PDB file of C-alpha atoms in Angstrom:
ATOM      1  CA  MET J  11     -27.991  26.229   6.100  1.00 61.00           C
ATOM      2  CA  ALA J  12     -25.915  28.653   8.085  1.00 63.00           C
ATOM      3  CA  SER J  13     -22.883  30.244   6.512  1.00 58.00           C
ATOM      4  CA  ASN J  14     -20.417  32.648   8.595  1.00 59.00           C
ATOM      5  CA  ASP J  15     -17.643  35.266   7.361  1.00 51.00           C
ATOM      6  CA  LEU J  16     -15.060  32.843   8.332  1.00 78.00           C
ATOM      7  CA  GLY J  17     -16.067  30.633   5.480  1.00 89.00           C
ATOM      8  CA  ILE J  18     -17.866  28.316   7.282  1.00 94.00           C
ATOM      9  CA  VAL J  19     -20.758  25.924   6.075  1.00 96.00           C
ATOM     10  CA  VAL J  20     -22.966  24.483   8.381  1.00 96.00           C
ATOM     11  CA  ASP J  21     -25.870  22.018   7.009  1.00 96.00           C
ATOM     12  CA  GLY J  22     -27.388  20.263  10.360  1.00 96.00           C
ATOM     13  CA  THR J  23     -24.665  17.549  11.299  1.00 97.00           C
ATOM     14  CA  GLN J  24     -22.473  18.979   8.152  1.00 98.00           C
ATOM     15  CA  VAL J  25     -19.622  20.876   8.394  1.00 97.00           C
ATOM     16  CA  SER J  26     -17.566  22.449   5.592  1.00 97.00           C
ATOM     17  CA  TYR J  27     -14.623  24.483   5.044  1.00 97.00           C
ATOM     18  CA  ILE J  28     -13.338  24.789   1.853  1.00 97.00           C
ATOM     19  CA  GLY J  29     -10.978  27.152  -0.120  1.00 96.00           C
ATOM     20  CA  GLN J  30      -9.397  29.155   2.539  1.00 96.00           C
ATOM     21  CA  ASP J  31      -5.384  28.090   1.611  1.00 96.00           C
ATOM     22  CA  SER J  32      -5.584  27.196   5.669  1.00 96.00           C
ATOM     23  CA  GLU J  33      -2.385  25.155   6.177  1.00 96.00           C
ATOM     24  CA  SER J  34      -3.644  23.597   9.330  1.00 96.00           C
ATOM     25  CA  ILE J  35      -7.020  23.139  10.976  1.00 96.00           C
ATOM     26  CA  PRO J  36      -8.318  26.296  12.963  1.00 95.00           C
ATOM     27  CA  GLU J  37      -8.268  25.555  16.887  1.00 94.00           C
ATOM     28  CA  PHE J  38     -11.757  26.945  16.649  1.00 94.00           C
ATOM     29  CA  LEU J  39     -13.641  24.266  14.531  1.00 95.00           C
ATOM     30  CA  GLY J  40     -13.186  21.385  16.509  1.00 95.00           C
ATOM     31  CA  ARG J  41     -13.706  23.612  19.906  1.00 95.00           C
ATOM     32  CA  LYS J  42     -17.295  24.892  17.951  1.00 95.00           C
ATOM     33  CA  TYR J  43     -18.518  22.012  15.773  1.00 97.00           C
ATOM     34  CA  GLY J  44     -16.188  19.281  16.792  1.00 96.00           C
ATOM     35  CA  HIS J  45     -18.589  17.508  18.745  1.00 95.00           C
ATOM     36  CA  PHE J  46     -21.480  17.030  16.125  1.00 97.00           C
ATOM     37  CA  THR J  47     -20.011  16.941  12.960  1.00 98.00           C
ATOM     38  CA  LYS J  48     -20.222  13.348  11.165  1.00 98.00           C
ATOM     39  CA  ARG J  49     -19.144  14.953   7.552  1.00 98.00           C
ATOM     40  CA  LEU J  50     -16.433  17.660   7.350  1.00 98.00           C
ATOM     41  CA  ASP J  51     -15.340  19.125   4.284  1.00 98.00           C
ATOM     42  CA  LEU J  52     -11.350  20.038   4.148  1.00 98.00           C
ATOM     43  CA  SER J  53     -11.103  20.695   0.402  1.00 98.00           C
ATOM     44  CA  PHE J  54      -8.964  23.283  -1.685  1.00 98.00           C
ATOM     45  CA  ASN J  55      -7.181  24.287   1.574  1.00 98.00           C
ATOM     46  CA  LEU J  56      -3.358  24.421   1.834  1.00 98.00           C
ATOM     47  CA  LEU J  57      -3.401  21.423   4.689  1.00 98.00           C
ATOM     48  CA  ARG J  58      -0.133  19.293   5.272  1.00 96.00           C
ATOM     49  CA  SER J  59      -1.227  18.209   8.691  1.00 96.00           C
ATOM     50  CA  LEU J  60      -4.009  17.071  10.558  1.00 97.00           C
ATOM     51  CA  GLU J  61      -3.744  18.255  13.954  1.00 96.00           C
ATOM     52  CA  GLY J  62      -7.089  18.989  15.472  1.00 95.00           C
ATOM     53  CA  LEU J  63      -9.322  16.283  13.947  1.00 97.00           C
ATOM     54  CA  GLU J  64      -8.914  14.379  17.081  1.00 96.00           C
ATOM     55  CA  GLU J  65     -11.514  16.880  18.632  1.00 96.00           C
ATOM     56  CA  PHE J  66     -13.994  15.713  15.737  1.00 97.00           C
ATOM     57  CA  ILE J  67     -15.839  12.904  17.373  1.00 94.00           C
ATOM     58  CA  CYS J  68     -18.227  11.677  15.784  1.00 96.00           C
ATOM     59  CA  LEU J  69     -16.733  12.138  12.865  1.00 97.00           C
ATOM     60  CA  GLU J  70     -18.162   9.132   9.865  1.00 98.00           C
ATOM     61  CA  GLU J  71     -16.783  11.095   6.346  1.00 98.00           C
ATOM     62  CA  LEU J  72     -14.040  13.186   6.247  1.00 98.00           C
ATOM     63  CA  ILE J  73     -13.078  15.174   2.934  1.00 98.00           C
ATOM     64  CA  LEU J  74      -9.751  16.232   2.096  1.00 98.00           C
ATOM     65  CA  ASP J  75      -9.339  16.433  -1.444  1.00 98.00           C
ATOM     66  CA  ASN J  76      -7.004  19.212  -2.566  1.00 98.00           C
ATOM     67  CA  ASN J  77      -4.653  19.724   0.700  1.00 98.00           C
ATOM     68  CA  LEU J  78      -0.954  19.026   0.621  1.00 98.00           C
ATOM     69  CA  LEU J  79      -0.637  15.888   2.741  1.00 98.00           C
ATOM     70  CA  ARG J  80       1.552  12.899   2.052  1.00 97.00           C
ATOM     71  CA  HIS J  81       1.660   9.485   2.838  1.00 95.00           C
ATOM     72  CA  ASP J  82       2.869  10.417   6.121  1.00 95.00           C
ATOM     73  CA  LEU J  83      -0.254  12.146   7.098  1.00 96.00           C
ATOM     74  CA  GLN J  84      -1.508  11.521  10.805  1.00 96.00           C
ATOM     75  CA  LEU J  85      -5.082  10.534  11.725  1.00 97.00           C
ATOM     76  CA  PRO J  86      -6.500  10.277  14.893  1.00 96.00           C
ATOM     77  CA  ARG J  87      -7.965   7.713  15.725  1.00 96.00           C
ATOM     78  CA  LEU J  88     -11.960   7.756  14.379  1.00 95.00           C
ATOM     79  CA  PRO J  89     -13.790   4.485  15.376  1.00 92.00           C
ATOM     80  CA  HIS J  90     -17.154   5.572  13.287  1.00 95.00           C
ATOM     81  CA  LEU J  91     -15.457   6.806  10.012  1.00 97.00           C
ATOM     82  CA  HIS J  92     -16.503   5.332   7.512  1.00 97.00           C
ATOM     83  CA  THR J  93     -15.992   7.190   3.937  1.00 98.00           C
ATOM     84  CA  LEU J  94     -12.097   9.198   3.500  1.00 98.00           C
ATOM     85  CA  THR J  95     -11.615  10.878   0.455  1.00 98.00           C
ATOM     86  CA  ILE J  96      -7.466  12.052  -0.212  1.00 98.00           C
ATOM     87  CA  ASN J  97      -7.881  12.776  -3.945  1.00 97.00           C
ATOM     88  CA  LYS J  98      -5.419  15.220  -5.599  1.00 96.00           C
ATOM     89  CA  ASN J  99      -3.142  15.454  -2.926  1.00 97.00           C
ATOM     90  CA  GLN J 100       0.687  14.804  -2.671  1.00 97.00           C
ATOM     91  CA  ILE J 101       0.954  11.372  -1.985  1.00 96.00           C
ATOM     92  CA  SER J 102       3.400   9.191  -3.240  1.00 94.00           C
ATOM     93  CA  GLU J 103       3.991   6.021  -1.186  1.00 94.00           C
ATOM     94  CA  LEU J 104       1.053   4.054   0.452  1.00 95.00           C
ATOM     95  CA  ASP J 105       2.781   1.509   2.313  1.00 94.00           C
ATOM     96  CA  SER J 106       3.022   3.016   4.981  1.00 94.00           C
ATOM     97  CA  LEU J 107       0.029   5.332   4.799  1.00 97.00           C
ATOM     98  CA  LEU J 108      -2.093   1.966   4.707  1.00 96.00           C
ATOM     99  CA  ASP J 109      -0.895   0.352   7.682  1.00 96.00           C
ATOM    100  CA  HIS J 110      -1.696   4.106   9.363  1.00 97.00           C
ATOM    101  CA  LEU J 111      -5.130   3.569   8.520  1.00 97.00           C
ATOM    102  CA  ALA J 112      -6.057   0.326   9.065  1.00 96.00           C
ATOM    103  CA  GLU J 113      -4.965   1.161  12.401  1.00 95.00           C
ATOM    104  CA  VAL J 114      -6.920   3.964  13.364  1.00 96.00           C
ATOM    105  CA  VAL J 115      -9.544   3.715  10.742  1.00 95.00           C
ATOM    106  CA  PRO J 116     -10.515  -0.099  10.882  1.00 90.00           C
ATOM    107  CA  TRP J 117     -14.320   0.276  10.180  1.00 93.00           C
ATOM    108  CA  LEU J 118     -13.368   2.452   6.554  1.00 97.00           C
ATOM    109  CA  LYS J 119     -16.062   1.121   3.635  1.00 98.00           C
ATOM    110  CA  TYR J 120     -14.941   3.570   1.112  1.00 98.00           C
ATOM    111  CA  LEU J 121     -11.564   5.456   0.273  1.00 98.00           C
ATOM    112  CA  SER J 122     -10.586   7.585  -2.429  1.00 98.00           C
ATOM    113  CA  LEU J 123      -7.049   8.388  -3.888  1.00 97.00           C
ATOM    114  CA  LEU J 124      -7.447   9.672  -7.678  1.00 95.00           C
ATOM    115  CA  GLY J 125      -5.138  11.987  -8.520  1.00 93.00           C
ATOM    116  CA  ASN J 126      -1.864  11.335  -6.054  1.00 95.00           C
ATOM    117  CA  GLU J 127       0.798  10.030  -7.165  1.00 92.00           C
ATOM    118  CA  ALA J 128       0.811   6.565  -6.018  1.00 93.00           C
ATOM    119  CA  CYS J 129      -2.804   6.226  -7.360  1.00 93.00           C
ATOM    120  CA  PRO J 130      -1.328   4.422 -10.858  1.00 91.00           C
ATOM    121  CA  ASN J 131      -4.643   5.702 -13.455  1.00 81.00           C
ATOM    122  CA  GLU J 132      -4.669   7.963 -16.479  1.00 70.00           C
ATOM    123  CA  LEU J 133      -4.951  11.099 -13.848  1.00 64.00           C
ATOM    124  CA  VAL J 134      -1.463  10.841 -12.966  1.00 66.00           C
ATOM    125  CA  SER J 135      -0.142   9.480 -16.182  1.00 67.00           C
ATOM    126  CA  LEU J 136      -1.521   8.673 -19.663  1.00 68.00           C
ATOM    127  CA  ASP J 137       1.291   6.294 -19.223  1.00 69.00           C
ATOM    128  CA  ASN J 138      -0.456   4.029 -16.879  1.00 69.00           C
ATOM    129  CA  ASP J 139      -3.199   1.268 -17.866  1.00 76.00           C
ATOM    130  CA  GLU J 140      -6.000  -1.181 -16.708  1.00 85.00           C
ATOM    131  CA  SER J 141      -3.351  -3.451 -15.565  1.00 87.00           C
ATOM    132  CA  ASP J 142      -1.266  -0.694 -13.333  1.00 89.00           C
ATOM    133  CA  TYR J 143      -4.000   0.586 -11.738  1.00 92.00           C
ATOM    134  CA  GLN J 144      -5.804  -2.953 -11.273  1.00 94.00           C
ATOM    135  CA  ARG J 145      -2.626  -4.485  -9.420  1.00 94.00           C
ATOM    136  CA  TYR J 146      -2.714  -1.083  -7.219  1.00 95.00           C
ATOM    137  CA  ARG J 147      -6.236  -1.987  -5.732  1.00 96.00           C
ATOM    138  CA  TYR J 148      -5.232  -5.241  -5.124  1.00 96.00           C
ATOM    139  CA  PHE J 149      -2.835  -3.956  -3.203  1.00 96.00           C
ATOM    140  CA  ILE J 150      -5.225  -1.659  -1.335  1.00 97.00           C
ATOM    141  CA  LEU J 151      -7.681  -4.531  -0.888  1.00 97.00           C
ATOM    142  CA  HIS J 152      -4.769  -6.486   0.814  1.00 96.00           C
ATOM    143  CA  LYS J 153      -3.909  -3.888   2.871  1.00 95.00           C
ATOM    144  CA  LEU J 154      -7.864  -2.805   4.079  1.00 97.00           C
ATOM    145  CA  PRO J 155      -9.871  -6.222   3.265  1.00 96.00           C
ATOM    146  CA  LYS J 156     -13.093  -4.340   4.747  1.00 96.00           C
ATOM    147  CA  LEU J 157     -13.590  -1.701   2.017  1.00 98.00           C
ATOM    148  CA  LYS J 158     -16.281  -1.963   0.072  1.00 98.00           C
ATOM    149  CA  PHE J 159     -15.684   1.023  -2.705  1.00 98.00           C
ATOM    150  CA  LEU J 160     -11.893   1.585  -3.630  1.00 98.00           C
ATOM    151  CA  ASP J 161     -11.851   5.112  -5.788  1.00 96.00           C
ATOM    152  CA  ALA J 162     -14.797   5.204  -8.072  1.00 90.00           C
ATOM    153  CA  ARG J 163     -15.682   1.661  -8.098  1.00 94.00           C
ATOM    154  CA  LYS J 164     -17.342  -0.543  -6.100  1.00 97.00           C
ATOM    155  CA  VAL J 165     -14.724  -3.924  -4.760  1.00 97.00           C
ATOM    156  CA  THR J 166     -15.891  -7.123  -6.753  1.00 96.00           C
ATOM    157  CA  ILE J 167     -16.047 -10.321  -5.361  1.00 96.00           C
ATOM    158  CA  LYS J 168     -12.816 -11.237  -7.439  1.00 95.00           C
ATOM    159  CA  GLU J 169     -10.979  -8.426  -6.297  1.00 95.00           C
ATOM    160  CA  TYR J 170     -11.759  -9.560  -2.667  1.00 95.00           C
ATOM    161  CA  LYS J 171     -10.194 -13.187  -3.852  1.00 94.00           C
ATOM    162  CA  GLU J 172      -6.999 -11.823  -5.554  1.00 94.00           C
ATOM    163  CA  ALA J 173      -6.344  -9.188  -2.834  1.00 92.00           C
ATOM    164  CA  ALA J 174      -6.193 -12.048  -0.257  1.00 94.00           C
ATOM    165  CA  ALA J 175      -4.093 -14.577  -2.993  1.00 91.00           C
ATOM    166  CA  ARG J 176      -1.691 -12.290  -4.409  1.00 89.00           C
ATOM    167  CA  GLY J 177      -2.623  -8.765  -3.033  1.00 84.00           C
ATOM    168  CA  ALA J 178       1.051  -8.763  -0.993  1.00 85.00           C
ATOM    169  CA  PHE J 179       2.750  -8.732  -4.047  1.00 84.00           C
ATOM    170  CA  MET J 180       1.242  -5.857  -5.313  1.00 77.00           C
ATOM    171  CA  LYS J 181       3.337  -3.384  -3.705  1.00 74.00           C
ATOM    172  CA  VAL J 182       4.213  -0.308  -5.623  1.00 59.00           C
ATOM    173  CA  VAL J 183       7.589   0.598  -5.795  1.00 59.00           C
ATOM    174  CA  LYS J 184       9.126   4.363  -6.489  1.00 54.00           C
ATOM    175  CA  PRO J 185      12.340   3.725  -8.465  1.00 49.00           C
ATOM    176  CA  LYS J 186      15.065   5.832  -6.847  1.00 48.00           C
ATOM    177  CA  ASP J 187      15.582   9.411  -7.730  1.00 47.00           C
ATOM    178  CA  ASP J 188      19.487   8.895  -8.724  1.00 43.00           C
ATOM    179  CA  LEU J 189      19.403   5.636 -10.165  1.00 42.00           C
ATOM    180  CA  THR J 190      21.724   5.040 -12.870  1.00 40.00           C
ATOM    181  CA  SER J 191      21.673   2.517 -15.684  1.00 37.00           C
ATOM    182  CA  THR J 192      21.190  -1.141 -15.110  1.00 40.00           C
ATOM    183  CA  ASP J 193      20.084  -4.321 -15.680  1.00 43.00           C
ATOM    184  CA  PHE J 194      16.592  -2.992 -14.940  1.00 39.00           C
ATOM    185  CA  GLY J 195      16.890  -0.248 -17.675  1.00 41.00           C
ATOM    186  CA  SER J 196      18.301   3.875 -17.346  1.00 40.00           C
ATOM    187  CA  SER J 197      16.210   6.562 -15.594  1.00 39.00           C
ATOM    188  CA  SER J 198      16.083  10.045 -16.265  1.00 39.00           C
ATOM    189  CA  SER J 199      16.471  12.257 -13.520  1.00 39.00           C
ATOM    190  CA  GLY J 200      13.073  13.722 -14.627  1.00 40.00           C
ATOM    191  CA  PHE J 201      10.080  12.790 -12.552  1.00 40.00           C
ATOM    192  CA  GLN J 202       9.487   9.023 -12.376  1.00 42.00           C
ATOM    193  CA  GLN J 203       6.183   7.647 -12.183  1.00 44.00           C
ATOM    194  CA  TYR J 204       4.701   4.839  -9.804  1.00 41.00           C
ATOM    195  CA  THR J 205       4.125   2.111 -11.028  1.00 42.00           C
ATOM    196  CA  PRO J 206       3.547  -1.882  -9.710  1.00 44.00           C
ATOM    197  CA  LEU J 207       5.199  -3.286 -12.187  1.00 41.00           C
ATOM    198  CA  PRO J 208       8.853  -3.840 -12.862  1.00 42.00           C
ATOM    199  CA  GLN J 209      11.193  -1.250 -14.033  1.00 44.00           C
ATOM    200  CA  GLY J 210      12.530  -3.099 -16.873  1.00 43.00           C
ATOM    201  CA  SER J 211       8.720  -4.086 -18.367  1.00 41.00           C
ATOM    202  CA  ARG J 212       8.359  -0.028 -19.169  1.00 43.00           C
ATOM    203  CA  ASP J 213      11.851   0.381 -20.739  1.00 45.00           C
ATOM    204  CA  GLY J 214      11.632   0.332 -24.271  1.00 43.00           C
ATOM    205  CA  THR J 215      15.786   0.579 -24.597  1.00 45.00           C
ATOM    206  CA  ASN J 216      16.440  -2.858 -22.334  1.00 46.00           C
ATOM    207  CA  HIS J 217      18.471  -5.202 -24.370  1.00 42.00           C
ATOM    208  CA  ARG J 218      16.174  -8.288 -25.953  1.00 45.00           C
ATOM    209  CA  GLY J 219      17.563 -11.835 -25.757  1.00 44.00           C
ATOM    210  CA  LYS J 220      17.948 -14.389 -28.712  1.00 42.00           C
ATOM    211  CA  LYS J 221      13.962 -15.173 -29.004  1.00 46.00           C
ATOM    212  CA  GLY J 222      13.120 -11.947 -28.986  1.00 47.00           C
ATOM    213  CA  CYS J 223      11.806 -11.382 -25.274  1.00 48.00           C
ATOM    214  CA  ASN J 224      12.799  -8.511 -23.470  1.00 52.00           C
ATOM    215  CA  LYS J 225      15.214 -10.440 -20.434  1.00 47.00           C
ATOM    216  CA  ASN J 226      14.547  -8.227 -17.522  1.00 52.00           C
ATOM    217  CA  GLU J 227      10.695  -8.556 -18.354  1.00 53.00           C
ATOM    218  CA  VAL J 228      10.117 -12.194 -18.788  1.00 48.00           C
ATOM    219  CA  PHE J 229      12.765 -13.434 -15.676  1.00 49.00           C
ATOM    220  CA  LEU J 230      11.619 -10.831 -13.135  1.00 54.00           C
ATOM    221  CA  GLN J 231       7.715 -12.025 -14.159  1.00 55.00           C
ATOM    222  CA  ASN J 232       8.914 -15.966 -14.032  1.00 52.00           C
ATOM    223  CA  VAL J 233      10.571 -14.790 -11.035  1.00 51.00           C
ATOM    224  CA  ALA J 234       7.631 -13.382  -9.701  1.00 53.00           C
ATOM    225  CA  THR J 235       5.694 -16.339 -10.437  1.00 50.00           C
ATOM    226  CA  TYR J 236       7.569 -18.687  -8.664  1.00 48.00           C
ATOM    227  CA  ILE J 237       7.993 -17.069  -5.188  1.00 50.00           C
ATOM    228  CA  MET J 238       4.024 -16.775  -5.208  1.00 50.00           C
ATOM    229  CA  GLU J 239       3.587 -20.693  -6.143  1.00 49.00           C
ATOM    230  CA  GLY J 240       5.774 -21.450  -2.950  1.00 47.00           C
ATOM    231  CA  THR J 241       4.079 -18.985  -0.843  1.00 44.00           C
ATOM    232  CA  GLN J 242       0.971 -20.633  -1.873  1.00 45.00           C
ATOM    233  CA  ARG J 243       1.973 -23.861  -0.838  1.00 42.00           C
ATOM    234  CA  GLY J 244       2.721 -22.910   2.786  1.00 43.00           C
ATOM    235  CA  THR J 245       2.507 -19.718   5.477  1.00 40.00           C
ATOM    236  CA  ASP J 246       5.025 -17.303   5.157  1.00 43.00           C
ATOM    237  CA  SER J 247       7.136 -18.669   8.059  1.00 39.00           C
ATOM    238  CA  SER J 248       7.604 -21.862   6.007  1.00 39.00           C
ATOM    239  CA  VAL J 249       8.555 -20.132   2.720  1.00 37.00           C
ATOM    240  CA  MET J 250      10.948 -18.185   4.537  1.00 38.00           C
ATOM    241  CA  THR J 251      12.299 -20.593   6.305  1.00 38.00           C
ATOM    242  CA  SER J 252      12.893 -22.824   2.901  1.00 39.00           C
ATOM    243  CA  PHE J 253      14.737 -20.378   1.640  1.00 38.00           C
ATOM    244  CA  LYS J 254      16.799 -20.002   4.829  1.00 39.00           C
ATOM    245  CA  ASN J 255      17.868 -23.439   4.925  1.00 43.00           C
ATOM    246  CA  SER J 256      20.527 -24.024   2.613  1.00 42.00           C
ATOM    247  CA  SER J 257      19.279 -27.492   1.133  1.00 44.00           C
ATOM    248  CA  ALA J 258      15.938 -25.180   0.015  1.00 43.00           C
ATOM    249  CA  THR J 259      17.930 -22.127  -1.521  1.00 43.00           C
ATOM    250  CA  VAL J 260      20.009 -24.076  -3.966  1.00 46.00           C
ATOM    251  CA  PRO J 261      17.247 -25.885  -5.787  1.00 49.00           C
ATOM    252  CA  ALA J 262      15.041 -21.925  -5.923  1.00 48.00           C
ATOM    253  CA  PHE J 263      18.341 -21.203  -7.138  1.00 47.00           C
ATOM    254  CA  THR J 264      18.377 -23.173  -9.672  1.00 50.00           C
ATOM    255  CA  ALA J 265      15.000 -23.107 -11.015  1.00 50.00           C
ATOM    256  CA  ILE J 266      15.485 -19.280 -11.069  1.00 49.00           C
ATOM    257  CA  GLN J 267      18.757 -19.025 -12.890  1.00 51.00           C
ATOM    258  CA  ASP J 268      17.036 -21.404 -15.273  1.00 53.00           C
ATOM    259  CA  ILE J 269      14.323 -19.047 -16.067  1.00 48.00           C
ATOM    260  CA  TYR J 270      16.696 -16.110 -17.062  1.00 46.00           C
ATOM    261  CA  MET J 271      18.905 -18.485 -18.963  1.00 50.00           C
ATOM    262  CA  HIS J 272      15.571 -19.084 -21.080  1.00 49.00           C
ATOM    263  CA  CYS J 273      15.097 -16.005 -22.105  1.00 47.00           C
ATOM    264  CA  VAL J 274      19.128 -15.811 -23.203  1.00 46.00           C
TER     265      VAL J 274
END
């Protein structure tokens, strides 16, 4: 193991540049170590950009924990990368990040996003529960089906099956900051946590119907179930075609309306 005054620690094919308060990857790091490094640890810096990472052509493991990276981070194409950890950064949205990862790191086997706003577990908020986190896992596995480990847990066969069948419907959606009181409940001006569940299911202020059910919660959950079951009966294109067809739209709307009226 070797180290120097620049804060770099080298151990075989492993290179660490930890806790240097660096806002970008130093140019000399890639020039000097990029051609042989297989494991790179850049934890506990102030990284907002990954420019310069393209020099690490042999990279297999990349550790980016405790930085300032957002969901719009740009990784170079790293065909050998199988392990990526981005714990405790500033990732607040999954969709674009996962699409990017699927393109540039196609053989990724291990991904960890713990401690980010977009990861709905207890590290972000005690209001999150296991069902929130499980939906998040299904959505990620739908986007990255080659993963073997997600966060600190091995992916199970059941999760693969659920992700293939319903993962597309588990997308995590962030409420708009300027959202005012609506049928889905009111929002405050404070920080709003991510959740893959409908907003109505978390808001205790919603009015309840005659039968004691939360109208918004039951309505949205049943609509989601109705749409998902419809999707199971055909391809995405056939479902879209049926909704564009006026003869198919009427019964679909009637069924949704019946669900809503049932909770009034």
